[in-house]
Short mmCIF file of C-alpha atoms in Angstrom, two decimals:
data_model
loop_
_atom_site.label_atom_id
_atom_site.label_comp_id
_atom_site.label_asym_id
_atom_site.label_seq_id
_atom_site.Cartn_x
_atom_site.Cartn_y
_atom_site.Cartn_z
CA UNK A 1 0.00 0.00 0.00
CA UNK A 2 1.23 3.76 -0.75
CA UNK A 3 -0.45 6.48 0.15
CA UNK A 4 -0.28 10.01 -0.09
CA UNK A 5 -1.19 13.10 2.09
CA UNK A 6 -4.10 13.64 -0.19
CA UNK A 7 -5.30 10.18 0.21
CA UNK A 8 -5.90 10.52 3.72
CA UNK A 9 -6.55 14.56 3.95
CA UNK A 10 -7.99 15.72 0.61
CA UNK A 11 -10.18 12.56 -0.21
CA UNK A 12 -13.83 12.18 -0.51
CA UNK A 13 -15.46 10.66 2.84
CA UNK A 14 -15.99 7.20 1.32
CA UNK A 15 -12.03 7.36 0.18
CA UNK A 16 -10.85 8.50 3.57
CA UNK A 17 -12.63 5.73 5.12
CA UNK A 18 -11.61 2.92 2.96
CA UNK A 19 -7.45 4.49 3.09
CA UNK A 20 -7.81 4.44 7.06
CA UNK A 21 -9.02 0.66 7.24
CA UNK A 22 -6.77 -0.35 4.75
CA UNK A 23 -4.35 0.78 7.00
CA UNK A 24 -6.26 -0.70 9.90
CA UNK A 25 -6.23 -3.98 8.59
CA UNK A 26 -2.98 -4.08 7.14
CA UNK A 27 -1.28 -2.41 10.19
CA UNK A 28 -3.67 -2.10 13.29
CA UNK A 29 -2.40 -4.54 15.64
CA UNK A 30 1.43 -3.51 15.18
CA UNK A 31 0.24 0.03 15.57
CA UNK A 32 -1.76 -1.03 18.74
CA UNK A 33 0.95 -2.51 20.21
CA UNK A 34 3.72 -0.31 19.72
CA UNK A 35 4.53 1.77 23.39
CA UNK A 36 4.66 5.03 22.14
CA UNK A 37 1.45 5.13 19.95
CA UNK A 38 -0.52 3.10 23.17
CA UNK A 39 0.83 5.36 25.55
CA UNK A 40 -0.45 8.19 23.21
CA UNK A 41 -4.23 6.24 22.86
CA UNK A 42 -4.10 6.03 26.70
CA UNK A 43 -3.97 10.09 27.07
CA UNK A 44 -6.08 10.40 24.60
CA UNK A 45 -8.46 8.47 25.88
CA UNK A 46 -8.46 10.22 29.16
CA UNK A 47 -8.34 13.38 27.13
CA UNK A 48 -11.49 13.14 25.48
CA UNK A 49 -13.38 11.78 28.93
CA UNK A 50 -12.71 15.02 30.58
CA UNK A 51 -14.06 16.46 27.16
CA UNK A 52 -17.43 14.23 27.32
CA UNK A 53 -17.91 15.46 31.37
CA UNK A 54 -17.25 19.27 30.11
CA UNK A 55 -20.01 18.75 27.42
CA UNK A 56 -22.53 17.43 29.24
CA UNK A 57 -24.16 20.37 30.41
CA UNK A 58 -24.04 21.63 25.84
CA UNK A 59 -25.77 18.31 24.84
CA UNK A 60 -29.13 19.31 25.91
CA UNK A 61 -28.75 22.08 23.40
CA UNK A 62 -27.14 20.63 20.88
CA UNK A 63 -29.47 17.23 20.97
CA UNK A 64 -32.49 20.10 20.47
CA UNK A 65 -30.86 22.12 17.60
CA UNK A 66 -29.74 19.05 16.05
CA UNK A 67 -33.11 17.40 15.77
CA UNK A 68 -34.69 20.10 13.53
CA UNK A 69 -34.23 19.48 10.22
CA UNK A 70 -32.30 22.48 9.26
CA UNK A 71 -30.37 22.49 12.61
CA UNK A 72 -27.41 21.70 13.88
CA UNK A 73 -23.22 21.91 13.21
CA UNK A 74 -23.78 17.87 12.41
CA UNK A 75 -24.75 18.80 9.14
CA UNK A 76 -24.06 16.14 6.20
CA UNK A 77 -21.03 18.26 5.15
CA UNK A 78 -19.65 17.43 8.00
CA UNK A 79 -18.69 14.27 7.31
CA UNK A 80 -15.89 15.98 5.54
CA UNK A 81 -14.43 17.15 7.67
CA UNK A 82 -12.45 13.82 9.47
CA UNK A 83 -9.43 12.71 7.72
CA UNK A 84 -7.84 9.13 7.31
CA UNK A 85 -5.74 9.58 10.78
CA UNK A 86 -8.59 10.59 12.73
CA UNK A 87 -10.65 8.27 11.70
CA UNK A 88 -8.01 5.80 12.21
CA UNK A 89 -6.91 7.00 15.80
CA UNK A 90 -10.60 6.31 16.52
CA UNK A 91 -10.48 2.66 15.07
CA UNK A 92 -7.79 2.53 17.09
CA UNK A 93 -9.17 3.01 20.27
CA UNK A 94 -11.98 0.54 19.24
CA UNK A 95 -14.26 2.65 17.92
CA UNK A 96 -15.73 0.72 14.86
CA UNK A 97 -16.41 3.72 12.71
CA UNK A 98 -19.07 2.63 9.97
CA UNK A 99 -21.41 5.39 8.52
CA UNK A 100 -24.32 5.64 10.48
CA UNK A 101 -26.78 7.63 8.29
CA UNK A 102 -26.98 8.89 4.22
CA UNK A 103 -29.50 11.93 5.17
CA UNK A 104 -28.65 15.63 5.97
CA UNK A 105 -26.80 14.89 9.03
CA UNK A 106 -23.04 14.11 9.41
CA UNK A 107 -22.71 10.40 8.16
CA UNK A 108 -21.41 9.55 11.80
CA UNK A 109 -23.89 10.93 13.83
CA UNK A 110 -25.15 8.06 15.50
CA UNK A 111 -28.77 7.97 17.21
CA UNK A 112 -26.75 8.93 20.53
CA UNK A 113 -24.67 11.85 19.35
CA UNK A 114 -21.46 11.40 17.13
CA UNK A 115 -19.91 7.97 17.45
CA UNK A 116 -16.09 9.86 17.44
CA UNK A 117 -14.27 9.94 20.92
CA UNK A 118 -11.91 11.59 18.37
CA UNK A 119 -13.74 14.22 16.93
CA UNK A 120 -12.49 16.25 14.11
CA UNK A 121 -11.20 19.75 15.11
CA UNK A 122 -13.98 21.78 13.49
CA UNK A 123 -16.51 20.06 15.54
CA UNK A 124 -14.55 20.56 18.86
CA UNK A 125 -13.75 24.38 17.66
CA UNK A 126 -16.80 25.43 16.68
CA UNK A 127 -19.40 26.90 18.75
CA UNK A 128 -22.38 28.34 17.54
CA UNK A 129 -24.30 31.45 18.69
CA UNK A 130 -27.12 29.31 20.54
CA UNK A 131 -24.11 27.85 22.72
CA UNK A 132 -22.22 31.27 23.06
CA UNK A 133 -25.49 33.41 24.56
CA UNK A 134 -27.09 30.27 26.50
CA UNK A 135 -23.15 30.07 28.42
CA UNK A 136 -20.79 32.72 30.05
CA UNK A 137 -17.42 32.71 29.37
CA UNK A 138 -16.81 31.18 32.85
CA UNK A 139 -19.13 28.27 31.60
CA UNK A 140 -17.64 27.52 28.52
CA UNK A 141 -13.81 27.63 29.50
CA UNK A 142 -13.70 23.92 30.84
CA UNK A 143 -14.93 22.41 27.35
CA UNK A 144 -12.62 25.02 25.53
CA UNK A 145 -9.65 24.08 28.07
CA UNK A 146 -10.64 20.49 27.52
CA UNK A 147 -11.22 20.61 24.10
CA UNK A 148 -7.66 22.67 23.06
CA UNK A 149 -6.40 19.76 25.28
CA UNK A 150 -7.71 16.71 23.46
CA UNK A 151 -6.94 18.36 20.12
CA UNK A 152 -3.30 19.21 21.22
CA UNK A 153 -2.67 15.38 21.89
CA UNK A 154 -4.58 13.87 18.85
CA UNK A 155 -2.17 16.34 16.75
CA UNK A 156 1.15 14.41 18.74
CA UNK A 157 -0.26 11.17 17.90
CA UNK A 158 -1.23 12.05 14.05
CA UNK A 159 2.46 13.26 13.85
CA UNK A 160 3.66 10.04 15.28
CA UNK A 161 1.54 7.89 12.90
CA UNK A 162 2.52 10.25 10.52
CA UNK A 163 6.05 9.25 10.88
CA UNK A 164 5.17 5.25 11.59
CA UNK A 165 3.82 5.54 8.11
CA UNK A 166 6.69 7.12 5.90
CA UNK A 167 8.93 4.73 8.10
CA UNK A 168 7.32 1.68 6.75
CA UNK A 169 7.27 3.13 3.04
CA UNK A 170 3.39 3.71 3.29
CA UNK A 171 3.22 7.35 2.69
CA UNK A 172 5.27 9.05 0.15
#
């Protein structure tokens, strides 16, 4: 398999999915097992569980804008944004990441919220005026802290799995 940048960046969603199993399948378990990368997962993983407890108290509002049908950031556009590493840090931390819906709502918007622990940094950056007036400042700065958090260490692992990758002679 050789990839390039584009193939797991500048893809359509359907091609971005398929390059990040493919590289699931061929190289998962070596990837799972290698220290650095696990140890990466493992902060990651903590990471984005102080994320979900910082969210909790934006789901209510989200869950409400989202279930109008021309509401919500979860739009099907939005499928677009992930990329080939994201989606296979998420595999990676057992996620199975299938599509979960053809309609106008992100393809992996499950019928509990987004199936990502892993989500992609629009979603985690963006907050829409509903969010911004219903919170203070004061309210929102644990998910922002959180979220700048999370993001920070999903970009240290992407760089390492970056570098896994062009080691092996998978992406040129």
């Amino acid at each position: 398999m050789k990839l390039s940048l584009d193939d797991l960046y500048s893809a359509p969603v359907a091609q971005k999915l398929a390059t990040a199993e493919a590289i699931y399948q061929e190289m998962g378990q070596e990837l799972a097992s290698d220290r650095e990368v696990r140890a990466q997962l493992a902060r990651l993983s903590d990471e984005g569980d102080i994320l979900q407890q910082s969210m909790t108290d934006l789901f209510t509002l989200c869950a409400q804008c989202g279930a109008r049908e021309d509401g919500g950031c979860c739009s099907s556009y939005m499928a677009q944004e992930t990329d080939g590493l994201q989606l296979l840090m998420n595999m990676l931390l057992g996620v199975k990441v299938v599509v979960q819906r053809d309609d106008h709502e992100c393809r992996y918007l499950g019928p509990e919220g987004c199936i990502f622990p892993l989500k992609p940094f629009f979603c985690l950056n963006y907050n829409c005026q509903q969010i911004i007036k219903a919170n203070t400042p004061a309210a929102l700065a644990p998910y922002l802290r959180a979220s700048g958090r999370l993001l920070q260490q999903q970009y240290r692992l992407e760089q390492l799995l970056l570098e896994i990758l062009r080691q092996k002679g998978i992406l040129v």
